[in-house]
Amino acid sequence: MSLLYNSALIGIYFMAFAMLHSTLAGSWAKEYARRRWSLFGRRYRILYNLAAVATAIPLVMVLLFLEDRILYLARPPWLYLALAIQAGAMLSMAYSLKQMGASQFLGLAEEAAGEGLVVRGLFCRVRNPLFLFATILIWATPVMTWNLLTMNLLITAYFYLGSVLEERRLSVQLGGDYQDYRRSVPRFIPRPGRCYRQDAHFPSSRGPSRR
């Protein structure tokens, strides 16, 4: 099979994966699961995460077994630089998850009623730190292949579109407070020396509902 055919195959499956992932994250799907099967809160979140992992496995298999071509291979000292950037990105992702409420995000704990998100730390500088550092992680790879390039482009586009859709929902749900936060804080790229200082609290649905 040609590399272009492989890219098309990856693209088709990824779009199906993204549509399923976004649909299950939607409020109507959660409401249907609650009414139909009494699935809500942490139980729904656990099943949602398991479904995401299960449907991502074929993507990994595609990258491993489809015909591919190496585009570049970083060697020292660039290899060490790439690995250091990836390590920093993973630590920043872990810190972002902690600020969002990692236990609630993973479905290991129920979301506390009335709990809010304090806008400080990474969230005072960018609105989507988890997406930002996940993007840095995938692009700082020391080995790039044709199939991986295709996947990274699709993932990057999905992160952007996902953030747009999520913020529309948050603007409707949270109203003026979140809209002020969105006007003041960039989506991905931080402004040097700028941090959102207002002691603002938003309903906790933001953290656990983030894709």
GROMACS .gro file of C-alpha atoms in nm:
model
  211
    1MET     CA    1   0.000   0.000   0.000
    2SER     CA    2   0.120   0.353  -0.075
    3LEU     CA    3   0.197   0.605   0.196
    4LEU     CA    4  -0.086   0.828   0.076
    5TYR     CA    5  -0.327   0.536   0.110
    6ASN     CA    6  -0.200   0.482   0.463
    7SER     CA    7  -0.259   0.849   0.542
    8ALA     CA    8  -0.615   0.824   0.411
    9LEU     CA    9  -0.676   0.512   0.621
   10ILE     CA   10  -0.540   0.684   0.932
   11GLY     CA   11  -0.750   0.992   0.858
   12ILE     CA   12  -1.074   0.797   0.816
   13TYR     CA   13  -1.030   0.603   1.137
   14PHE     CA   14  -0.918   0.910   1.330
   15MET     CA   15  -1.225   1.107   1.220
   16ALA     CA   16  -1.448   0.821   1.334
   17PHE     CA   17  -1.260   0.811   1.666
   18ALA     CA   18  -1.289   1.188   1.710
   19MET     CA   19  -1.661   1.191   1.631
   20LEU     CA   20  -1.730   0.911   1.881
   21HIS     CA   21  -1.513   1.076   2.146
   22SER     CA   22  -1.683   1.415   2.103
   23THR     CA   23  -2.030   1.263   2.094
   24LEU     CA   24  -1.979   1.072   2.418
   25ALA     CA   25  -1.842   1.388   2.581
   26GLY     CA   26  -2.157   1.582   2.487
   27SER     CA   27  -2.423   1.670   2.743
   28TRP     CA   28  -2.701   1.491   2.552
   29ALA     CA   29  -2.508   1.161   2.555
   30LYS     CA   30  -2.450   1.195   2.928
   31GLU     CA   31  -2.817   1.270   2.985
   32TYR     CA   32  -2.923   0.971   2.773
   33ALA     CA   33  -2.689   0.740   2.965
   34ARG     CA   34  -2.826   0.874   3.292
   35ARG     CA   35  -3.189   0.817   3.194
   36ARG     CA   36  -3.142   0.490   3.005
   37TRP     CA   37  -2.887   0.308   3.221
   38SER     CA   38  -2.856   0.526   3.532
   39LEU     CA   39  -2.496   0.603   3.437
   40PHE     CA   40  -2.377   0.939   3.563
   41GLY     CA   41  -2.093   1.103   3.751
   42ARG     CA   42  -1.782   0.896   3.802
   43ARG     CA   43  -1.936   0.577   3.656
   44TYR     CA   44  -1.999   0.749   3.324
   45ARG     CA   45  -1.655   0.906   3.332
   46ILE     CA   46  -1.484   0.571   3.390
   47LEU     CA   47  -1.670   0.407   3.099
   48TYR     CA   48  -1.598   0.710   2.882
   49ASN     CA   49  -1.225   0.686   2.953
   50LEU     CA   50  -1.223   0.309   2.893
   51ALA     CA   51  -1.401   0.359   2.559
   52ALA     CA   52  -1.145   0.623   2.461
   53VAL     CA   53  -0.855   0.390   2.540
   54ALA     CA   54  -1.015   0.092   2.363
   55THR     CA   55  -1.085   0.288   2.044
   56ALA     CA   56  -0.735   0.440   2.047
   57ILE     CA   57  -0.564   0.099   2.040
   58PRO     CA   58  -0.629   0.043   1.665
   59LEU     CA   59  -0.463   0.379   1.595
   60VAL     CA   60  -0.151   0.259   1.772
   61MET     CA   61  -0.163  -0.068   1.578
   62VAL     CA   62  -0.187   0.126   1.252
   63LEU     CA   63   0.125   0.325   1.338
   64LEU     CA   64   0.314   0.008   1.427
   65PHE     CA   65   0.222  -0.217   1.135
   66LEU     CA   66   0.135  -0.009   0.828
   67GLU     CA   67   0.406   0.062   0.573
   68ASP     CA   68   0.593   0.373   0.680
   69ARG     CA   69   0.893   0.592   0.604
   70ILE     CA   70   1.127   0.769   0.846
   71LEU     CA   71   1.134   1.143   0.779
   72TYR     CA   72   1.393   1.233   1.040
   73LEU     CA   73   1.576   1.074   1.331
   74ALA     CA   74   1.721   1.305   1.595
   75ARG     CA   75   2.072   1.227   1.713
   76PRO     CA   76   2.271   1.370   2.005
   77PRO     CA   77   2.261   1.645   2.114
   78TRP     CA   78   1.920   1.705   1.948
   79LEU     CA   79   1.795   1.371   2.078
   80TYR     CA   80   1.856   1.481   2.437
   81LEU     CA   81   1.691   1.816   2.374
   82ALA     CA   82   1.380   1.648   2.228
   83LEU     CA   83   1.357   1.407   2.521
   84ALA     CA   84   1.398   1.693   2.770
   85ILE     CA   85   1.118   1.888   2.601
   86GLN     CA   86   0.893   1.581   2.609
   87ALA     CA   87   0.970   1.523   2.978
   88GLY     CA   88   0.885   1.885   3.056
   89ALA     CA   89   0.562   1.858   2.857
   90MET     CA   90   0.457   1.543   3.046
   91LEU     CA   91   0.527   1.705   3.383
   92SER     CA   92   0.327   2.011   3.277
   93MET     CA   93   0.039   1.787   3.165
   94ALA     CA   94   0.042   1.614   3.504
   95TYR     CA   95   0.036   1.952   3.678
   96SER     CA   96  -0.254   2.065   3.456
   97LEU     CA   97  -0.449   1.750   3.543
   98LYS     CA   98  -0.385   1.811   3.912
   99GLN     CA   99  -0.525   2.163   3.882
  100MET     CA  100  -0.828   2.033   3.692
  101GLY     CA  101  -0.891   1.759   3.949
  102ALA     CA  102  -0.718   1.443   3.828
  103SER     CA  103  -0.934   1.203   4.031
  104GLN     CA  104  -1.256   1.351   3.893
  105PHE     CA  105  -1.112   1.367   3.541
  106LEU     CA  106  -1.022   0.997   3.552
  107GLY     CA  107  -1.352   0.898   3.711
  108LEU     CA  108  -1.189   0.783   4.035
  109ALA     CA  109  -1.386   1.027   4.250
  110GLU     CA  110  -1.718   1.203   4.230
  111GLU     CA  111  -1.720   1.569   4.143
  112ALA     CA  112  -1.782   1.772   4.457
  113ALA     CA  113  -2.099   1.977   4.438
  114GLY     CA  114  -2.029   2.348   4.417
  115GLU     CA  115  -1.654   2.300   4.377
  116GLY     CA  116  -1.500   2.565   4.157
  117LEU     CA  117  -1.196   2.607   3.940
  118VAL     CA  118  -0.959   2.870   4.074
  119VAL     CA  119  -0.796   3.058   3.789
  120ARG     CA  120  -0.430   3.050   3.881
  121GLY     CA  121  -0.115   2.858   3.798
  122LEU     CA  122  -0.112   2.739   3.438
  123PHE     CA  123  -0.477   2.832   3.386
  124CYS     CA  124  -0.405   3.198   3.456
  125ARG     CA  125  -0.169   3.203   3.156
  126VAL     CA  126  -0.347   2.986   2.897
  127ARG     CA  127  -0.702   2.853   2.879
  128ASN     CA  128  -0.603   2.508   2.755
  129PRO     CA  129  -0.270   2.404   2.913
  130LEU     CA  130  -0.345   2.033   2.880
  131PHE     CA  131  -0.396   2.060   2.503
  132LEU     CA  132  -0.094   2.291   2.474
  133PHE     CA  133   0.151   2.054   2.643
  134ALA     CA  134   0.003   1.746   2.475
  135THR     CA  135   0.071   1.917   2.141
  136ILE     CA  136   0.429   1.996   2.245
  137LEU     CA  137   0.472   1.633   2.354
  138ILE     CA  138   0.372   1.482   2.020
  139TRP     CA  139   0.572   1.728   1.808
  140ALA     CA  140   0.891   1.702   2.015
  141THR     CA  141   0.930   1.338   1.914
  142PRO     CA  142   1.292   1.250   1.827
  143VAL     CA  143   1.167   1.019   1.548
  144MET     CA  144   0.922   1.133   1.283
  145THR     CA  145   0.768   0.904   1.023
  146TRP     CA  146   0.515   0.963   0.746
  147ASN     CA  147   0.233   0.795   0.939
  148LEU     CA  148   0.323   0.971   1.263
  149LEU     CA  149   0.325   1.306   1.083
  150THR     CA  150  -0.025   1.235   0.955
  151MET     CA  151  -0.140   1.139   1.304
  152ASN     CA  152   0.018   1.445   1.466
  153LEU     CA  153  -0.149   1.681   1.219
  154LEU     CA  154  -0.487   1.520   1.288
  155ILE     CA  155  -0.438   1.529   1.665
  156THR     CA  156  -0.334   1.895   1.656
  157ALA     CA  157  -0.642   1.988   1.453
  158TYR     CA  158  -0.860   1.788   1.691
  159PHE     CA  159  -0.715   1.964   1.995
  160TYR     CA  160  -0.793   2.303   1.842
  161LEU     CA  161  -1.146   2.215   1.732
  162GLY     CA  162  -1.211   2.040   2.063
  163SER     CA  163  -1.107   2.350   2.256
  164VAL     CA  164  -1.337   2.568   2.045
  165LEU     CA  165  -1.639   2.342   2.105
  166GLU     CA  166  -1.565   2.308   2.475
  167GLU     CA  167  -1.531   2.681   2.524
  168ARG     CA  168  -1.861   2.746   2.349
  169ARG     CA  169  -2.028   2.514   2.598
  170LEU     CA  170  -1.850   2.678   2.890
  171SER     CA  171  -1.949   3.026   2.773
  172VAL     CA  172  -2.314   2.924   2.768
  173GLN     CA  173  -2.289   2.741   3.099
  174LEU     CA  174  -2.084   2.995   3.292
  175GLY     CA  175  -2.187   3.322   3.130
  176GLY     CA  176  -2.006   3.651   3.176
  177ASP     CA  177  -1.740   3.533   3.421
  178TYR     CA  178  -1.599   3.279   3.179
  179GLN     CA  179  -1.633   3.516   2.884
  180ASP     CA  180  -1.423   3.772   3.072
  181TYR     CA  181  -1.166   3.501   3.144
  182ARG     CA  182  -1.163   3.399   2.777
  183ARG     CA  183  -1.109   3.759   2.664
  184SER     CA  184  -0.822   3.805   2.908
  185VAL     CA  185  -0.634   3.475   2.868
  186PRO     CA  186  -0.502   3.331   2.538
  187ARG     CA  187  -0.617   2.990   2.420
  188PHE     CA  188  -0.274   2.826   2.381
  189ILE     CA  189   0.018   3.069   2.354
  190PRO     CA  190   0.095   3.251   2.682
  191ARG     CA  191   0.177   3.620   2.685
  192PRO     CA  192   0.507   3.686   2.866
  193GLY     CA  193   0.449   3.838   3.207
  194ARG     CA  194   0.070   3.816   3.181
  195CYS     CA  195  -0.138   3.619   3.431
  196TYR     CA  196  -0.510   3.634   3.507
  197ARG     CA  197  -0.510   3.766   3.864
  198GLN     CA  198  -0.882   3.781   3.940
  199ASP     CA  199  -0.986   3.540   4.214
  200ALA     CA  200  -1.251   3.384   3.988
  201HIS     CA  201  -1.434   3.060   4.062
  202PHE     CA  202  -1.628   2.865   3.801
  203PRO     CA  203  -1.845   2.555   3.845
  204SER     CA  204  -1.635   2.241   3.852
  205SER     CA  205  -1.780   2.094   3.532
  206ARG     CA  206  -1.488   2.237   3.339
  207GLY     CA  207  -1.220   2.007   3.475
  208PRO     CA  208  -1.391   1.667   3.457
  209SER     CA  209  -1.564   1.749   3.129
  210ARG     CA  210  -1.240   1.833   2.948
  211ARG     CA  211  -1.166   1.588   2.669
   0.00000   0.00000   0.00000
